[in-house]
CSV table of C-alpha atoms and ligand atoms in Angstrom, one decimal:
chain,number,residue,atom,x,y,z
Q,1,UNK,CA,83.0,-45.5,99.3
Q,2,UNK,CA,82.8,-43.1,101.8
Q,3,UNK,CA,81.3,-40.5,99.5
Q,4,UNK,CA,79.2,-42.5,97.7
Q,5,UNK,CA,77.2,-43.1,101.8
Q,6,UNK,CA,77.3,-39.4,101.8
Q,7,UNK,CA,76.0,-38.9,98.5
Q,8,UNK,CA,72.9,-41.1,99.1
Q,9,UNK,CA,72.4,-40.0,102.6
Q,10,UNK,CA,72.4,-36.4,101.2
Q,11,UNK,CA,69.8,-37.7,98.4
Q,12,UNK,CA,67.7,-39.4,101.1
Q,13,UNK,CA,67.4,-35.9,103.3
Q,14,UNK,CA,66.6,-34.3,100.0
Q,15,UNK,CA,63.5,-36.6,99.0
Q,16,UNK,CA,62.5,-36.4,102.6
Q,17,UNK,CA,62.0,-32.5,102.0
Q,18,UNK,CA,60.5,-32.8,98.9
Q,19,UNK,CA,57.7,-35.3,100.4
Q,20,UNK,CA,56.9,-32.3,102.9
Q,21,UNK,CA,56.8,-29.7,100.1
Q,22,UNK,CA,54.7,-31.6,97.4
Q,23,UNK,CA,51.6,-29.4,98.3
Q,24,UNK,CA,52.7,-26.5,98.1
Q,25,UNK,CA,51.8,-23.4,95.8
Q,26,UNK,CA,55.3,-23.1,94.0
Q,27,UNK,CA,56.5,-21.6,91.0
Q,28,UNK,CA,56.8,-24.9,89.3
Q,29,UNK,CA,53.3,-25.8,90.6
Q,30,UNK,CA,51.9,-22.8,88.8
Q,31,UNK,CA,54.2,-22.1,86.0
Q,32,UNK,CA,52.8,-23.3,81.9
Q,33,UNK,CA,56.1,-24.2,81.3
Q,34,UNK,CA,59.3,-25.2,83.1
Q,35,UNK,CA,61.1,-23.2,85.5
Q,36,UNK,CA,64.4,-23.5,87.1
Q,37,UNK,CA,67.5,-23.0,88.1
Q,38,UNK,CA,71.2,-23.5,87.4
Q,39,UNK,CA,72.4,-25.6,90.6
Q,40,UNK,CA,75.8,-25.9,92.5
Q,41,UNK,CA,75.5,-29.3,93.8
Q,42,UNK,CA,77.7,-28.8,97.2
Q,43,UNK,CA,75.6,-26.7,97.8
Q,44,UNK,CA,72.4,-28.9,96.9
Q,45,UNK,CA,74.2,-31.5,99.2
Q,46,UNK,CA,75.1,-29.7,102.3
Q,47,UNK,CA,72.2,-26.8,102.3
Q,48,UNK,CA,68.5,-28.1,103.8
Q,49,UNK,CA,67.6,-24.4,102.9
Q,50,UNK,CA,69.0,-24.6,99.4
Q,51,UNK,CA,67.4,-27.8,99.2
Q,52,UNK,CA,64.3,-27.0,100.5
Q,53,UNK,CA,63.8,-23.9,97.7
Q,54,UNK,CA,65.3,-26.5,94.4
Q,55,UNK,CA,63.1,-29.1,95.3
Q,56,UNK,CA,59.7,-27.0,96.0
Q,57,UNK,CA,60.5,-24.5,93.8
Q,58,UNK,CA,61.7,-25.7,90.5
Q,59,UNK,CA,61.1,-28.7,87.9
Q,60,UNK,CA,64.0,-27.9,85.8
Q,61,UNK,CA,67.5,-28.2,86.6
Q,62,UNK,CA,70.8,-27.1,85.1
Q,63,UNK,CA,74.4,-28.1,86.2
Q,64,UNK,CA,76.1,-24.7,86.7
Q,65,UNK,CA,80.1,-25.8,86.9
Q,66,UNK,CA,80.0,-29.2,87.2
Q,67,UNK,CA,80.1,-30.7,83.3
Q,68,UNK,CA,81.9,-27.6,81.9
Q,69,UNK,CA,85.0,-28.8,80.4
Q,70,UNK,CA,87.2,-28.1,83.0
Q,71,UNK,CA,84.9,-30.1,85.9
Q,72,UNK,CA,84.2,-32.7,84.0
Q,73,UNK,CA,87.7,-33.6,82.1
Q,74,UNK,CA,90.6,-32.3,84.1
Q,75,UNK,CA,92.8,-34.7,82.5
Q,76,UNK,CA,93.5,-35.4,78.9
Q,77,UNK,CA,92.7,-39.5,80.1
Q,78,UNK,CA,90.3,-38.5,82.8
Q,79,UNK,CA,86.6,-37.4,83.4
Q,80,UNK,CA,84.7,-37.2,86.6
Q,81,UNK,CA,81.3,-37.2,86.6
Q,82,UNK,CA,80.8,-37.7,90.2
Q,83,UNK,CA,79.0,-34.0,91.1
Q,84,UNK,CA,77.0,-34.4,87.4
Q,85,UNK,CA,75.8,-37.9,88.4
Q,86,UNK,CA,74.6,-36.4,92.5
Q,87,UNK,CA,72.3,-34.0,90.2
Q,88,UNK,CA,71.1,-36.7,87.8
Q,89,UNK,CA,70.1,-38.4,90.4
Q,90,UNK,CA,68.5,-35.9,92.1
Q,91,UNK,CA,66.7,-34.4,89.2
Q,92,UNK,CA,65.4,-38.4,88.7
Q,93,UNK,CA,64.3,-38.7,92.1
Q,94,UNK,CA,62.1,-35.6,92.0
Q,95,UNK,CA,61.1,-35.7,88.3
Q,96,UNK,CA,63.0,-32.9,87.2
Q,97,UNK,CA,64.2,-32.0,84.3
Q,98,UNK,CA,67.5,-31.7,83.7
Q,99,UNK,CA,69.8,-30.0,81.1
Q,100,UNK,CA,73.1,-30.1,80.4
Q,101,UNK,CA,75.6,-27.0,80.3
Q,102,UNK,CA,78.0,-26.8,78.5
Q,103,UNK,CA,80.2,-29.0,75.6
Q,104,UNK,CA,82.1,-26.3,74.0
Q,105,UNK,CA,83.1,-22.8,75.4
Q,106,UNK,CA,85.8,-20.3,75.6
Q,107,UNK,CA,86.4,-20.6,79.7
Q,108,UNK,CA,86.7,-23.3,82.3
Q,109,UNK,CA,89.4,-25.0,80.1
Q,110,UNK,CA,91.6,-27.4,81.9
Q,111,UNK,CA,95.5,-26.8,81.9
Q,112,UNK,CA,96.5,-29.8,79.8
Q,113,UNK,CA,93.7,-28.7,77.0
Q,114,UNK,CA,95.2,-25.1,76.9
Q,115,UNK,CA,98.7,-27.0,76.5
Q,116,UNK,CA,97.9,-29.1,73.9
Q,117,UNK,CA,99.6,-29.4,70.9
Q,118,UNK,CA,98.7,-31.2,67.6
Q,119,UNK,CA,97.5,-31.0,63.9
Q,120,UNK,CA,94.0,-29.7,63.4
Q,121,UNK,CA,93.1,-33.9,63.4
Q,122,UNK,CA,94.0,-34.1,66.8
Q,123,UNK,CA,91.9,-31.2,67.7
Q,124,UNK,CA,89.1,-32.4,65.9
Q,125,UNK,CA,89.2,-35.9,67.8
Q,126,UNK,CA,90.0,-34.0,71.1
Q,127,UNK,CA,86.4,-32.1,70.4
Q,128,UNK,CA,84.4,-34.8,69.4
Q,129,UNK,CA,85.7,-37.6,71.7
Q,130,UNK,CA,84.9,-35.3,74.6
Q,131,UNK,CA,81.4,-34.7,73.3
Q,132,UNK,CA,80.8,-38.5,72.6
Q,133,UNK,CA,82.2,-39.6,75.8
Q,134,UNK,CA,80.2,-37.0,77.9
Q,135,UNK,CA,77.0,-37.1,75.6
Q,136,UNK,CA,77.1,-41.3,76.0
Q,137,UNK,CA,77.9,-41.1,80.1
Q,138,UNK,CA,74.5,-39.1,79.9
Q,139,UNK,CA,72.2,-40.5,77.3
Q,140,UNK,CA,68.6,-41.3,78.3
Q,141,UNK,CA,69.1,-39.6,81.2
Q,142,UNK,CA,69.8,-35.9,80.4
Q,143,UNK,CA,67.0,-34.2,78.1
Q,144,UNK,CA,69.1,-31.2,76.3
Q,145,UNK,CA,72.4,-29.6,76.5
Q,146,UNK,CA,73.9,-26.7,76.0
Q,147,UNK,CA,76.4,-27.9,73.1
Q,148,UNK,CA,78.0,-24.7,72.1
Q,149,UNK,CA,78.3,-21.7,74.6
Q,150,UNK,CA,78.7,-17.8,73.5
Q,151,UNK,CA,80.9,-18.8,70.6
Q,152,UNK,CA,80.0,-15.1,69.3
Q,153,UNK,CA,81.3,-11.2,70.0
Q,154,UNK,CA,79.1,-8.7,70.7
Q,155,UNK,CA,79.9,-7.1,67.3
Q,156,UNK,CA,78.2,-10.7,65.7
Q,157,UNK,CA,82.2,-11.4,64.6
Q,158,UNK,CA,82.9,-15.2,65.7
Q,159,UNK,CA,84.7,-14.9,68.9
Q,160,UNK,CA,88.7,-15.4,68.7
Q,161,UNK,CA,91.2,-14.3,71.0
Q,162,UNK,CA,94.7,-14.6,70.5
Q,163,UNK,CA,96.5,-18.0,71.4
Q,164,UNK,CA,98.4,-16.4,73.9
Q,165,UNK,CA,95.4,-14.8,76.0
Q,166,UNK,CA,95.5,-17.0,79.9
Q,167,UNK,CA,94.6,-20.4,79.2
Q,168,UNK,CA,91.3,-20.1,81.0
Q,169,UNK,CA,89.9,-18.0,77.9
Q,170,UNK,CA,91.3,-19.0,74.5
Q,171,UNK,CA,88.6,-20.1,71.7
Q,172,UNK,CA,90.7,-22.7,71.0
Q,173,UNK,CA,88.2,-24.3,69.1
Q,174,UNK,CA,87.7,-22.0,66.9
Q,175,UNK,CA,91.6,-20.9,66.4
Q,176,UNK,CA,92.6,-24.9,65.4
Q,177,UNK,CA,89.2,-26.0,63.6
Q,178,UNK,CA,87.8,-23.1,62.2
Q,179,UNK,CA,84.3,-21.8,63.0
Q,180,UNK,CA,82.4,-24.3,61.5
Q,181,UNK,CA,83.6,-26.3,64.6
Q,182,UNK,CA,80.1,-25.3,65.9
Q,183,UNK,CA,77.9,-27.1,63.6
Q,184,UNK,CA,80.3,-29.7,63.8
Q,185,UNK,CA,80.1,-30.2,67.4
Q,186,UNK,CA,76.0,-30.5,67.0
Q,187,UNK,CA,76.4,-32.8,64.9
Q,188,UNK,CA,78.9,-35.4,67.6
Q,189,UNK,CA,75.9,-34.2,70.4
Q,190,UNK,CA,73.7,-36.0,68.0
Q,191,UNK,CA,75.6,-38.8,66.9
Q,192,UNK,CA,76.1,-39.5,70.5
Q,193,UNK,CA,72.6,-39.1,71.7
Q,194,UNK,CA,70.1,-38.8,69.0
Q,195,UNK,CA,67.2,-38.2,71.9
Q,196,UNK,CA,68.9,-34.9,73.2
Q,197,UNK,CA,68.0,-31.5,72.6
Q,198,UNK,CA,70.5,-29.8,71.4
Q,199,UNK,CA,71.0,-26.1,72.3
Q,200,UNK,CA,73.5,-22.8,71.1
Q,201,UNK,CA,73.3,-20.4,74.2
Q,202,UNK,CA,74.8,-17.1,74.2
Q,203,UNK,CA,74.6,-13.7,76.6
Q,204,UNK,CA,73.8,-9.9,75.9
Q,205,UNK,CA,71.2,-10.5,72.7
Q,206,UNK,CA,68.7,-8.5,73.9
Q,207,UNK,CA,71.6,-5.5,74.2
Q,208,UNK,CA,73.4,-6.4,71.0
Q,209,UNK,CA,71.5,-7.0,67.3
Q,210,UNK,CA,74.7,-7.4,65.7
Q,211,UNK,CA,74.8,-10.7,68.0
Q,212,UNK,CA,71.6,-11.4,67.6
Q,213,UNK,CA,71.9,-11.2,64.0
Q,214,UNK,CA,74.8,-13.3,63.7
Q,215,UNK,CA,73.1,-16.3,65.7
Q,216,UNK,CA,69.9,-16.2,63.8
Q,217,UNK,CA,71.8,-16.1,60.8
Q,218,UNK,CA,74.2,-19.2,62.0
Q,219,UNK,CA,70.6,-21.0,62.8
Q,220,UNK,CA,69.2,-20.7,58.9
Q,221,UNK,CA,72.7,-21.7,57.7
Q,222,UNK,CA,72.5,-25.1,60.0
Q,223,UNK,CA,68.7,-25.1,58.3
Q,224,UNK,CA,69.8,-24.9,55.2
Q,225,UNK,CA,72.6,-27.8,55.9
Q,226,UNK,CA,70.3,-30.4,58.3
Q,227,UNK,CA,72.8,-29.3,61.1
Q,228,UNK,CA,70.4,-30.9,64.3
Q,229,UNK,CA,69.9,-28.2,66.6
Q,230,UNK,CA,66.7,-27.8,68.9
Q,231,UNK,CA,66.9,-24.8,70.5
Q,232,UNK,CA,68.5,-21.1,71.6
Q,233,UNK,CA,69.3,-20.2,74.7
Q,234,UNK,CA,69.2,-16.1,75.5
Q,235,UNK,CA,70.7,-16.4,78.8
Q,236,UNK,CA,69.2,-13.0,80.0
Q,237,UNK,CA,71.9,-11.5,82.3
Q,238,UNK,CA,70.2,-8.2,82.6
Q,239,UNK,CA,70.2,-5.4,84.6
Q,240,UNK,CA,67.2,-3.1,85.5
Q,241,UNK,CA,68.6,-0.2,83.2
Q,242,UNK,CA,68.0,-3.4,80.2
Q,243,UNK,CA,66.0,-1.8,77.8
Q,244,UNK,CA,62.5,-3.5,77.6
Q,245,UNK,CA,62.2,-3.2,73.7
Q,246,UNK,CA,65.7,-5.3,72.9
Q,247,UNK,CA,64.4,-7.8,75.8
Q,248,UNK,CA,61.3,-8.1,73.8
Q,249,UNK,CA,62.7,-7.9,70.4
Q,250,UNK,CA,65.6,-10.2,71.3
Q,251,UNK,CA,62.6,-12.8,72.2
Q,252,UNK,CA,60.5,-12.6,69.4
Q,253,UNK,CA,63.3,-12.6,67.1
Q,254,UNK,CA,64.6,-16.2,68.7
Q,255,UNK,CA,61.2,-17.8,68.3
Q,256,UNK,CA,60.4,-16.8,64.9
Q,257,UNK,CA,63.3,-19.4,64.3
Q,258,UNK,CA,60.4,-22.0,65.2
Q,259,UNK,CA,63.4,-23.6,67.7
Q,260,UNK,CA,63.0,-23.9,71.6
Q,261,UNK,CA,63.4,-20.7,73.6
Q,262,UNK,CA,65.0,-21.1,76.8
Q,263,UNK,CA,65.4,-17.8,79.2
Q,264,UNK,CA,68.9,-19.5,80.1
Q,265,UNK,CA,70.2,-17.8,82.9
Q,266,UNK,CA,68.0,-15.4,84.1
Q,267,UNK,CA,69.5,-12.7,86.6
Q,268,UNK,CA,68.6,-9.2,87.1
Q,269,UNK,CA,71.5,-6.9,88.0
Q,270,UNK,CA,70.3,-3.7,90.0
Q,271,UNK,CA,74.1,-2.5,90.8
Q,272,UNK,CA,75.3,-2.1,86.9
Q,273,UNK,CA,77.7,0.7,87.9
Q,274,UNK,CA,79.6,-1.4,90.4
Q,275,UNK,CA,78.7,0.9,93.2
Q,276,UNK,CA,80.4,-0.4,96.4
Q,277,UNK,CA,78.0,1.8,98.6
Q,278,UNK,CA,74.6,1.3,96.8
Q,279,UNK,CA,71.6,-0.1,99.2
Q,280,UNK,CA,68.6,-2.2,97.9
Q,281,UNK,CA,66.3,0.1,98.5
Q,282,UNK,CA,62.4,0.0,97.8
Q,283,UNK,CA,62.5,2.1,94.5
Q,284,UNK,CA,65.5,-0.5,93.4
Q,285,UNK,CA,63.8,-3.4,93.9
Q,286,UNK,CA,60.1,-2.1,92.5
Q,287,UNK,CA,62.6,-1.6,89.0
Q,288,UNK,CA,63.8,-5.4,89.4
Q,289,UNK,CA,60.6,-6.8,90.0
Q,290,UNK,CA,59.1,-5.2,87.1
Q,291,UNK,CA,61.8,-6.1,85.0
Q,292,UNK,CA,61.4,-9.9,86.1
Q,293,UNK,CA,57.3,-9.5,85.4
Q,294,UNK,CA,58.5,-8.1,81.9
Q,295,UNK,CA,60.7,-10.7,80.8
Q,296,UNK,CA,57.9,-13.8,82.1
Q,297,UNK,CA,54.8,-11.4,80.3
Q,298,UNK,CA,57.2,-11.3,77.0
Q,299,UNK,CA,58.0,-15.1,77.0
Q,300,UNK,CA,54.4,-15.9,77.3
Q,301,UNK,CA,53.5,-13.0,74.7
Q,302,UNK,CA,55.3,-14.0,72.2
Q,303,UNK,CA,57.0,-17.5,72.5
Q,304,UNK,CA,54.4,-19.8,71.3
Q,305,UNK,CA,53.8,-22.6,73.8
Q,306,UNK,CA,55.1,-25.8,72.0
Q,307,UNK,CA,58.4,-23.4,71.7
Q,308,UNK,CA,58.1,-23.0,75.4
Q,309,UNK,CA,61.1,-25.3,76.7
Q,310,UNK,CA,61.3,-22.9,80.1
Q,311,UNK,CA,63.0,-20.0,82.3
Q,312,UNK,CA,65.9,-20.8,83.9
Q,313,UNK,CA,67.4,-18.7,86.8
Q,314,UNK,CA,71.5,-19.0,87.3
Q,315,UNK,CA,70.9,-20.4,90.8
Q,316,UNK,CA,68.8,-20.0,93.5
Q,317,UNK,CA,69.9,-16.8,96.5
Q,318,UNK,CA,71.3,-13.6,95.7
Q,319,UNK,CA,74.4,-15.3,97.4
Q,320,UNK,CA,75.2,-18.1,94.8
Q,321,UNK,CA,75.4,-15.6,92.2
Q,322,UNK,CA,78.3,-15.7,90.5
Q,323,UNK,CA,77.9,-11.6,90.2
Q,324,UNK,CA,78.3,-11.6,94.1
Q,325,UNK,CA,80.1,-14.9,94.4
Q,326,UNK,CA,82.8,-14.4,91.5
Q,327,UNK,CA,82.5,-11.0,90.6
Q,328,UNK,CA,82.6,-9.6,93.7
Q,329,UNK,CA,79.8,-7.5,93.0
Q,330,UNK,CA,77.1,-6.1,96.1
Q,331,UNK,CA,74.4,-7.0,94.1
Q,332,UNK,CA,70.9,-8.9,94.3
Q,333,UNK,CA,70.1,-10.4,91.3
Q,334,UNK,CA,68.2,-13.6,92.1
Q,335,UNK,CA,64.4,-14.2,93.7
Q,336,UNK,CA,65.4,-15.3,96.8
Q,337,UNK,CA,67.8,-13.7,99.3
Q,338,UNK,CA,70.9,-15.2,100.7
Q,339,UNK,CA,68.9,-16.6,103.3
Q,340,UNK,CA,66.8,-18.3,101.0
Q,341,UNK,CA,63.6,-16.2,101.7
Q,342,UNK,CA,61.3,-15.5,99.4
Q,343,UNK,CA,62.2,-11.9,98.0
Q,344,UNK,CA,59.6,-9.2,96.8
Q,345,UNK,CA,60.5,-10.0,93.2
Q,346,UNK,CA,59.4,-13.4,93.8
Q,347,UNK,CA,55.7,-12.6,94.0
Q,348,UNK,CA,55.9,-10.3,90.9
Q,349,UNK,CA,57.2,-13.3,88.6
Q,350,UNK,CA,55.1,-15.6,90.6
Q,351,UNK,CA,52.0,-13.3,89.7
Q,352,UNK,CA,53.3,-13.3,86.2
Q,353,UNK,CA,53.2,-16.6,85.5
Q,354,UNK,CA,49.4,-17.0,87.0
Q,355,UNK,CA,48.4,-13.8,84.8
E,401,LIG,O1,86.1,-24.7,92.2
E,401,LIG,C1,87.1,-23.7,92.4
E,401,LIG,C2,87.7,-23.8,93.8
E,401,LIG,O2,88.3,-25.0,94.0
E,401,LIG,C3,88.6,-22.6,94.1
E,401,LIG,O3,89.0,-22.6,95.4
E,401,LIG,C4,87.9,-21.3,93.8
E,401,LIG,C5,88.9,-20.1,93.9
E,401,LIG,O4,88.8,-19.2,92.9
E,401,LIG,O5,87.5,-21.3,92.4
E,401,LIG,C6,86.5,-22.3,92.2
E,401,LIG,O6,86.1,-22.3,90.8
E,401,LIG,C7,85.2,-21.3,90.5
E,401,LIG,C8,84.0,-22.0,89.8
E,401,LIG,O7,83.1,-21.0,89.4
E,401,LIG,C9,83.4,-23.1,90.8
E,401,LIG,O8,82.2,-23.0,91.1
E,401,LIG,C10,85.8,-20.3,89.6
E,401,LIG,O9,86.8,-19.6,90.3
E,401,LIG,C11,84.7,-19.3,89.1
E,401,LIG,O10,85.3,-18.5,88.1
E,401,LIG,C12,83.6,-20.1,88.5
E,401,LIG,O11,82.7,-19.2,88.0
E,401,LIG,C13,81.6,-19.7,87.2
E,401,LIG,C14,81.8,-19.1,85.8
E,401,LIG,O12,80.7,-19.4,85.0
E,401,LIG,C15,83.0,-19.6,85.1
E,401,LIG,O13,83.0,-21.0,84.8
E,401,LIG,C16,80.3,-19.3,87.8
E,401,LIG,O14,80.1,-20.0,89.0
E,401,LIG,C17,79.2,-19.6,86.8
E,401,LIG,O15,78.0,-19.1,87.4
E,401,LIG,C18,79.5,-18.9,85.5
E,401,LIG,O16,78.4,-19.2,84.6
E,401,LIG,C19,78.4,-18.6,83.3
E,401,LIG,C20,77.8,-19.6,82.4
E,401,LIG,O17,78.5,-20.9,82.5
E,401,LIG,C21,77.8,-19.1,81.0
E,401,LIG,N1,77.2,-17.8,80.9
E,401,LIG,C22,77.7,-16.8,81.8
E,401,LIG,C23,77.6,-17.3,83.3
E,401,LIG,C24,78.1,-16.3,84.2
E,401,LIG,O18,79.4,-15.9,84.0
């Protein structure tokens, strides 16, 4: 009970800072298509600055941690959907979009799932109950989801690790049910919720045709079989040494599929060597901010607007980033700094969207 008053009062503050905001010259307020940004919604909760930047900002949200596996079913009977229903209700309170990430994926696997033990029947109802139950918690209210999550090698092999790898990243999935387990588990996403979009989303295809390959290839095959899927998501975890032609090619490739493009999980790395004594400096951040410009000009170039489903940044100051949060990284991959301010990057995309 308790924090269900501290949910709403944190909703309450929230919609009081949109009201101040509503004026403003945003992103969102300028951008042709969505923009926005993967959220942690502690944060969103307990931040006014966080706040402040989500709800003036952006008009797309997407739940970072929160309805991965793991978050959202820690228990074989269990599922929580506490911290997904905060952002649901946020994202309907500011009419935002929001989209759901992810059903199936190689990481944040609970303990009993990586435990579990039974026929390849079991496995299959484990899969598909979990989408069902997750996909029916949510219907009408979220508008796409990531249903399969970087099920794919660089190398474009299907991704398999051994069933003894740490429990936190076994393709179990793939190892009990094979890996037409994917176009299975778009096909439960729409059973459950025939209204969704429904999304494969995977990392590094501008850096790796081989992947690239394999996905486009794995979206004529569910063509050819009337498997329902909607959309790709490139997630676009670059670095400013990204080469601009695979960035472009990866792109244009995606939408000549005729699916939605969604720029995922936009970050731009400026540290790739790991350098614990590297400083942002000016020539630095000139290479990020062009690199941001770069990917907006190319998704505007050659993603034709009805394929235009939006660009999504994985969350909102350089200090949510799970590069400097997780990874330990000093980096400065985001448009705002940890402080929330507006970075010099910002006004390059910003600019590239107006252009
Ligand atoms: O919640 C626990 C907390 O209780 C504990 O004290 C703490 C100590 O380690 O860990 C917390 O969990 C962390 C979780 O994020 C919570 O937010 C995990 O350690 C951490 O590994 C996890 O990282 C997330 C990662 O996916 C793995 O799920 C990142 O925030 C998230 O940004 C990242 O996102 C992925 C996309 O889903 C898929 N594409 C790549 C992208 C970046 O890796």
């Amino acid at each position: 009970m308790i924090n269900r008053i501290k949910s709403l009062f944190a909703l309450v503050l929230i919609w009081l800072a949109g009201v101040v905001a509503a004026q403003q010259q945003t992103l969102q307020s300028l951008a042709p298509f969505k923009v926005g940004c993967a959220i942690n919604p502690d944060l969103l909760a307990k931040n006014p600055s966080y706040q402040s930047v989500v709800t003036e900002e952006f008009n797309s949200i997407t739940s970072e941690n929160v309805l991965k596996f793991g978050a959202v079913h820690p228990q074989k009977e269990v599922y929580d959907f506490a911290k997904g229903d905060f952002l649901v209700a946020y994202a309907q309170m500011h009419h935002k979009r929001i989209h759901g990430h992810c059903l199936a994926w190689h990481q944040s696997v609970p303990k009993w799932l990586s435990e579990f033990e039974g026929d390849s029947a079991a496995w299959e109802n484990l899969l598909r109950s979990h989408i069902r139950t997750v996909l029916t918690h949510y219907k009408g209210k979220m508008e796409a989801w990531d249903v399969v999550n970087e099920a794919f090698f660089d190398n474009g092999t299907y991704r398999q690790d051994s069933v003894n790898a740490p429990h936190r990243y076994i393709t179990f999935w793939r190892n009990h049910l094979g890996e037409d387990y994917i176009a299975r588990a778009f096909e439960y996403a729409h059973e459950a919720d025939p209204n969704a979009l429904l999304f494969y989303n995977d990392y590094g295809q501008e850096s790796n045709p081989a992947k690239l390959k394999a996905i486009l290839a794995m979206v004529t095959d569910f063509k050819r079989r009337g498997i329902p899927i909607h959309g790709l998501g490139l997630q676009m975890h670059i670095g400013i040494n990204t080469k601009d032609s695979g960035i472009a090619e990866a792109i244009k490739q995606v939408a000549a599929t005729g699916l939605l493009v969604h720029i995922s999980e936009l970050d731009i790395k400026v540290n790739q060597k790991k350098d614990t004594a590297i400083i942002y400096t000016d020539s630095l951040k000139a290479l990020q901010c062009r690199k941001f410009a770069f990917v907006v000009e190319q998704y505007k170039k050659l993603v034709p607007k009805k394929q235009q489903y939006g660009i999504t940044f994985w969350n909102v100051g350089d200090g949510d980033s799970w590069i400097v949060k997780w990874e330990k990284i000093k980096d400065w991959p985001l448009l705002f700094d940890v402080n929330y301010r507006k970075k010099a990057c910002y006004s390059y995309f910003y600019d590239a969207l107006k252009e």
